[in-house]
Short mmCIF file of N, CA and C in Angstrom, two decimals:
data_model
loop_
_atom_site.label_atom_id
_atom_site.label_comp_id
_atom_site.label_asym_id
_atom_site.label_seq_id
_atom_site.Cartn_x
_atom_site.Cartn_y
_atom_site.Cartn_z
N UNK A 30 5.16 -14.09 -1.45
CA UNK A 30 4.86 -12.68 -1.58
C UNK A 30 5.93 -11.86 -0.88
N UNK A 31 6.44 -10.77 -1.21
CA UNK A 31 7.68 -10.33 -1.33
C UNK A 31 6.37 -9.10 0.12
N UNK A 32 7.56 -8.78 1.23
CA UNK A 32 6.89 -7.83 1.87
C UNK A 32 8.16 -7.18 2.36
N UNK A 33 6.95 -5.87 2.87
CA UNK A 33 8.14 -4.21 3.31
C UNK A 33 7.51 -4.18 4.69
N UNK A 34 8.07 -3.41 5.44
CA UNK A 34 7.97 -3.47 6.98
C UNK A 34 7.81 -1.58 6.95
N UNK A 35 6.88 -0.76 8.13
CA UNK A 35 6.65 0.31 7.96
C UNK A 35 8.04 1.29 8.02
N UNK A 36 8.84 0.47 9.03
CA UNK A 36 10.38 1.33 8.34
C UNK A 36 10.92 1.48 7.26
N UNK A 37 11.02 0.39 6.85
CA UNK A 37 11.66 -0.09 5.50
C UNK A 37 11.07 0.95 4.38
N UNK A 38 9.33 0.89 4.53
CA UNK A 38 8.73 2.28 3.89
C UNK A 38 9.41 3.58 3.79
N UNK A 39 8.83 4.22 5.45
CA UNK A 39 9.82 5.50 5.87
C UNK A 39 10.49 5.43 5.66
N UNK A 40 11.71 4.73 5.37
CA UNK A 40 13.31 4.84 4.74
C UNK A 40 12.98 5.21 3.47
N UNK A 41 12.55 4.54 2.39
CA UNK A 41 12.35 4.90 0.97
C UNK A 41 11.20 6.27 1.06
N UNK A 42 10.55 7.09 1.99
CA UNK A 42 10.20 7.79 1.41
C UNK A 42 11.09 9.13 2.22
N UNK A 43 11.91 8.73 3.26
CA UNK A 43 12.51 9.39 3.49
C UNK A 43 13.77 10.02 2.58
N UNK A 44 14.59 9.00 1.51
CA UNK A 44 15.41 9.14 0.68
C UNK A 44 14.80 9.53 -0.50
N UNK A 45 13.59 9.63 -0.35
CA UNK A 45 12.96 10.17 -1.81
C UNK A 45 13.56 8.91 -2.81
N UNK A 46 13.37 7.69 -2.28
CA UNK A 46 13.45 7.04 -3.27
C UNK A 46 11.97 6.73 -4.45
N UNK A 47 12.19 6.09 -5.47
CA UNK A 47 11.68 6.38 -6.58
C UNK A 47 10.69 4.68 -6.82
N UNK A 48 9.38 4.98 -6.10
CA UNK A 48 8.20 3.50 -5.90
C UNK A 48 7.13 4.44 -6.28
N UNK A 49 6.10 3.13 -6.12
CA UNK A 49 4.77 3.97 -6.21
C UNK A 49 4.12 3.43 -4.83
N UNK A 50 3.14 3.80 -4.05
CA UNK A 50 2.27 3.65 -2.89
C UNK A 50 0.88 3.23 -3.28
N UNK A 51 0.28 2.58 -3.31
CA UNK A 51 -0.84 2.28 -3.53
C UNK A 51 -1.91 1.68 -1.86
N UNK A 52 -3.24 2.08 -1.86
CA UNK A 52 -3.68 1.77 -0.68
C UNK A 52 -5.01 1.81 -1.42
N UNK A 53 -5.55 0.31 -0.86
CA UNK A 53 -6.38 -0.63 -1.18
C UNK A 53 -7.80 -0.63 -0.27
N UNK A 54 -7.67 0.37 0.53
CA UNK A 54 -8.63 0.50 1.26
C UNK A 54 -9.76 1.37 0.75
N UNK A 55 -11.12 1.31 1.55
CA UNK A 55 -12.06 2.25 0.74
C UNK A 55 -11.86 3.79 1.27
N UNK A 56 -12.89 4.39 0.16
CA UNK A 56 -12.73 6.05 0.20
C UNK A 56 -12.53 6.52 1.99
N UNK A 57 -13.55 5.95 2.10
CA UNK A 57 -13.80 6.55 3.88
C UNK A 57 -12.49 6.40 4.52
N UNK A 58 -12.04 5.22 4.01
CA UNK A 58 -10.51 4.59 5.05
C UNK A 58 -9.51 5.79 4.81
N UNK A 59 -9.65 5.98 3.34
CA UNK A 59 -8.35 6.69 2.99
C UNK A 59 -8.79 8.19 3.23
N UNK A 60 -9.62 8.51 2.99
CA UNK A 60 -10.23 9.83 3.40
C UNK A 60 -9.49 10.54 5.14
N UNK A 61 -9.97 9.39 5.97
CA UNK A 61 -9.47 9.55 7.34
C UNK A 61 -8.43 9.58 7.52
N UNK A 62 -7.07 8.60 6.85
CA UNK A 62 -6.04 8.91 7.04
C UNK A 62 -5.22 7.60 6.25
N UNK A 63 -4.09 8.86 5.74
CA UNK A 63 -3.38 7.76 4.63
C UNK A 63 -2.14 8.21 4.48
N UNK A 64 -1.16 7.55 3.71
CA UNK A 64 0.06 7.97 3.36
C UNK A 64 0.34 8.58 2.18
N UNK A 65 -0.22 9.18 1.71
CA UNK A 65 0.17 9.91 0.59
C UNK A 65 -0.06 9.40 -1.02
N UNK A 66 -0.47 8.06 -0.87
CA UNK A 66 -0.47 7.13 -1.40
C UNK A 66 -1.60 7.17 -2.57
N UNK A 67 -1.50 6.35 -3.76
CA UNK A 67 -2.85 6.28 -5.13
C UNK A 67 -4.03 5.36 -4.59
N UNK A 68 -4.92 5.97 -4.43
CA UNK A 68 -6.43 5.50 -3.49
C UNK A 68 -6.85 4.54 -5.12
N UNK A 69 -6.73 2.99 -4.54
CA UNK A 69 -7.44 2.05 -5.52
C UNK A 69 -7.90 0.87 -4.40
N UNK A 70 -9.69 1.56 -4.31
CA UNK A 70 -10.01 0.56 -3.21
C UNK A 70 -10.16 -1.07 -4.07
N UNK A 71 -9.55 -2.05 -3.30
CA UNK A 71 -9.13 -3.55 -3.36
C UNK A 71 -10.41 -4.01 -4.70
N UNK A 72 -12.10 -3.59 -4.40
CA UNK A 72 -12.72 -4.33 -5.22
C UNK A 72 -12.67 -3.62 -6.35
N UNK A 73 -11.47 -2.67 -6.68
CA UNK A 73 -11.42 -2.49 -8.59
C UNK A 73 -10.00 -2.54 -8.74
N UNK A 74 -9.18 -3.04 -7.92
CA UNK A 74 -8.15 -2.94 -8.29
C UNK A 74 -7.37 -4.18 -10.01
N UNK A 75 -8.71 -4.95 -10.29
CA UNK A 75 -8.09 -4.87 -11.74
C UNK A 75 -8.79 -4.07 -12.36
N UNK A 76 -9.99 -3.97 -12.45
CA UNK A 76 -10.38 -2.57 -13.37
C UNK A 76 -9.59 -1.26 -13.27
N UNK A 77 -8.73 -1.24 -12.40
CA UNK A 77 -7.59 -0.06 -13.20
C UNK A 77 -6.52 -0.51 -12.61
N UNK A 78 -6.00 -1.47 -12.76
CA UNK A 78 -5.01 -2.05 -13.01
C UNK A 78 -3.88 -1.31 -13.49
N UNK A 79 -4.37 -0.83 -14.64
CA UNK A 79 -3.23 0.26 -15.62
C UNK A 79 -3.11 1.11 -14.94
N UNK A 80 -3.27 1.59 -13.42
CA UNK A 80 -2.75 2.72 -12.56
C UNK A 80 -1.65 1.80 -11.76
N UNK A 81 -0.98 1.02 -11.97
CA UNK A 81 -0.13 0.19 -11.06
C UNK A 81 0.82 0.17 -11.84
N UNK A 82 2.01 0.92 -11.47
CA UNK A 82 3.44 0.56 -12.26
C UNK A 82 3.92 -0.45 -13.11
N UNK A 83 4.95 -0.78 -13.47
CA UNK A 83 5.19 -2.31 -13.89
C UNK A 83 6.61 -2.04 -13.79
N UNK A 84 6.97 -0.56 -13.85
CA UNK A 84 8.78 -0.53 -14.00
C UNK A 84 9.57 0.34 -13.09
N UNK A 85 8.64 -0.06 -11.74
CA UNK A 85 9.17 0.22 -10.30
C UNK A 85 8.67 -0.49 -9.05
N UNK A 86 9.54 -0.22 -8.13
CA UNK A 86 8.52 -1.14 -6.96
C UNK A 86 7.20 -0.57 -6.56
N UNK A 87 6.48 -1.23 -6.36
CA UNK A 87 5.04 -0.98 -6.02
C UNK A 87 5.10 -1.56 -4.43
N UNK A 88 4.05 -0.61 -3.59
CA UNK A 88 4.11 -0.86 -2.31
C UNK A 88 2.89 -0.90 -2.13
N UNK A 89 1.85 -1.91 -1.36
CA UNK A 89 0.64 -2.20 -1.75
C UNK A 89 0.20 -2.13 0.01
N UNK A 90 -0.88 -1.26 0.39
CA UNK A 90 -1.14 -1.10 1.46
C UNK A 90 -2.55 -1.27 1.73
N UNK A 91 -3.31 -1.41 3.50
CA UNK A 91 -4.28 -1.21 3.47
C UNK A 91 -4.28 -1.21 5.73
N UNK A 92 -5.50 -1.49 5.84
CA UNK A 92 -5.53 -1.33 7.69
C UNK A 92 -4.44 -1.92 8.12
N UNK A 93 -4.32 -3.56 7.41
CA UNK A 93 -3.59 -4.71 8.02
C UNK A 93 -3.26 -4.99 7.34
N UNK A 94 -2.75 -5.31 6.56
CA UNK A 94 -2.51 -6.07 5.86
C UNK A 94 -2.58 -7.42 4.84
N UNK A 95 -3.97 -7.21 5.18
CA UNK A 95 -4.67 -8.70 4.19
C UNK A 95 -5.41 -8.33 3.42
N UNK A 96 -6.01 -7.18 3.20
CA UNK A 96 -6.53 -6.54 1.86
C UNK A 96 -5.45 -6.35 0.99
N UNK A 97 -4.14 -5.99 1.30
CA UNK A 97 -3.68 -5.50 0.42
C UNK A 97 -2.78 -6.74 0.23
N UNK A 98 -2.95 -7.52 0.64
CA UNK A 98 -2.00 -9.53 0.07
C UNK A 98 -2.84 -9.62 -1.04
N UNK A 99 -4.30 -9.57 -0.68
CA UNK A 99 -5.10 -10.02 -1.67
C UNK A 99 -5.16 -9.46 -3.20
N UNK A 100 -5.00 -7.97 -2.85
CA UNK A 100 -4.35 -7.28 -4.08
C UNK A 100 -3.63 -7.95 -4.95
N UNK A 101 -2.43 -7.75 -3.95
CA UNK A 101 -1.06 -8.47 -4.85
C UNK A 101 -1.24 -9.81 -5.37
N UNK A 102 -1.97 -10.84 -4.72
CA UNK A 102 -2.29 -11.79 -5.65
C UNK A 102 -3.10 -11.95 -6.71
N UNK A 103 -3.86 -11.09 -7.30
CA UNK A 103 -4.64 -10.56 -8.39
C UNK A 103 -3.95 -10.40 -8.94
N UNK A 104 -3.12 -8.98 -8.50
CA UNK A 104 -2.14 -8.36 -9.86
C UNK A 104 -0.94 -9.71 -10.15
N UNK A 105 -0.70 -10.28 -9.34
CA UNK A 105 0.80 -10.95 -9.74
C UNK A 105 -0.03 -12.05 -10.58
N UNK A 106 -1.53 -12.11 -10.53
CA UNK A 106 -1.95 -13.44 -11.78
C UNK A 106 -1.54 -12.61 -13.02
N UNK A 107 -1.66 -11.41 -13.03
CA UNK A 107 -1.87 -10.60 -14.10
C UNK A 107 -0.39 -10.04 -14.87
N UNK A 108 0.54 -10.48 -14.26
CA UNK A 108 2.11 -10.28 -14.48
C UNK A 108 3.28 -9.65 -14.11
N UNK A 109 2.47 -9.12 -12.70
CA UNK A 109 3.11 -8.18 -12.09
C UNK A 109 3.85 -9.02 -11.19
N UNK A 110 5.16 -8.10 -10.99
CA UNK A 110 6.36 -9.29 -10.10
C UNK A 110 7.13 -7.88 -9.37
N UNK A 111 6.59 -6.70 -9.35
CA UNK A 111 7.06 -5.75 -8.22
C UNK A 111 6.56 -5.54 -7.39
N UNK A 112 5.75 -6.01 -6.56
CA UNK A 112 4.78 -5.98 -5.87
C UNK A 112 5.36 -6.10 -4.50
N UNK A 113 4.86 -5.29 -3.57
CA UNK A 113 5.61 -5.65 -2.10
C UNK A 113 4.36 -5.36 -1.00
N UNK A 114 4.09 -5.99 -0.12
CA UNK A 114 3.10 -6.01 0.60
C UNK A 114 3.15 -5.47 2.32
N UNK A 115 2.98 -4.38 2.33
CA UNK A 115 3.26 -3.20 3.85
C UNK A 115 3.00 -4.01 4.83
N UNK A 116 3.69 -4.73 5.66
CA UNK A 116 3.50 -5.24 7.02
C UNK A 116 2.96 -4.91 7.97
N UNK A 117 1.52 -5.27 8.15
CA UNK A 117 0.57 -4.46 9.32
C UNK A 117 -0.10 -3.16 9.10
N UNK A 118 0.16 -2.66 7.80
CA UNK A 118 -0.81 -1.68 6.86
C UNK A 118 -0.85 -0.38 7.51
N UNK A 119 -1.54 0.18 7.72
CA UNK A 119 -1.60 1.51 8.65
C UNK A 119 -1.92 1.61 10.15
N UNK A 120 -2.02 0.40 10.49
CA UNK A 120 -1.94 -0.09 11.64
C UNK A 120 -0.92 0.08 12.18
N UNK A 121 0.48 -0.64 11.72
CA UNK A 121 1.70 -0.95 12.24
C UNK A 121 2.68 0.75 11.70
N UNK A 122 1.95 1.18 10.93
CA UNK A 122 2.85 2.65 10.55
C UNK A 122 2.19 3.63 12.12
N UNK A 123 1.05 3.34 12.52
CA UNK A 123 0.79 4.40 13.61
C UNK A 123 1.10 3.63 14.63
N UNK A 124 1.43 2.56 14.56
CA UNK A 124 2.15 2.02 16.02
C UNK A 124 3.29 2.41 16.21
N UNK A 125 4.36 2.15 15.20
CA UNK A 125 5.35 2.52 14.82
C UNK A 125 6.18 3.67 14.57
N UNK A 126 5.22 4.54 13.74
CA UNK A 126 6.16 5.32 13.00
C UNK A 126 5.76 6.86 13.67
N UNK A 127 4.00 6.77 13.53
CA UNK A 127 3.51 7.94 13.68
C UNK A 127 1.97 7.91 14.39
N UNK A 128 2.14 8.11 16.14
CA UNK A 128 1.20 8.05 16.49
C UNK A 128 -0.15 8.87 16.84
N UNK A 129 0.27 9.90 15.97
CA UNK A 129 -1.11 10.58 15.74
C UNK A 129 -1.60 10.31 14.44
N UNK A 130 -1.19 9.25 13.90
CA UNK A 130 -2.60 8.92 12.87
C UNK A 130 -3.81 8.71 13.54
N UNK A 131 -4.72 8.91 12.18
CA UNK A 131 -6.01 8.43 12.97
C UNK A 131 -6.08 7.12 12.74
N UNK A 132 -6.46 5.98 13.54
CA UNK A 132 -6.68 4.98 13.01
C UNK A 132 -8.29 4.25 13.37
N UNK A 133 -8.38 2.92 12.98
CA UNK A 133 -9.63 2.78 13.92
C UNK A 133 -9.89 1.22 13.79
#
């Protein structure tokens, strides 16, 4: 499984580079605090599936990072091979990047 580190993120959204964000966590999670990101909590993420790119990188997030592995191994049964998995999820972005997230 191909993974991004919360800099590596901030760099691409700092350059306005051109991905999609996805975060796998539920409403409440993302409600409280998120990155900007397409809210597809983990237990429908194949029932809309067809909200997940196919012809850019996809950046697949969640607290920690093991909701959103689990993601990516769903979608990659399903044929997806852009898939990149946020290292330490929103955890490691408010350790890191920005420490007034809320986290919990």
């Amino acid at each position: 499984m191909k993974e991004i580190s919360v800099q590596e993120l901030k760099d691409k959204k700092d350059k306005g580079e051109d991905f999609q964000l996805i975060d796998v966590r539920e409403d409440f999670e993302y409600e409280m605090s998120n990155l900007g990101g397409l809210s597809i909590p983990l237990s429908g993420i194949l029932i809309e599936a067809e909200k997940v790119e196919k012809d850019k990188p996809v950046v697949v997030m969640c607290r920690s990072g093991k909701r959103s592995a689990a993601a990516i191994m769903q979608l990659e049964q399903h044929g997806y091979t852009n898939l990149y998995n946020l290292q330490g999820g929103i955890l490691a972005w408010a350790d890191q990047i920005d420490p007034t997230i809320n986290v919990y």
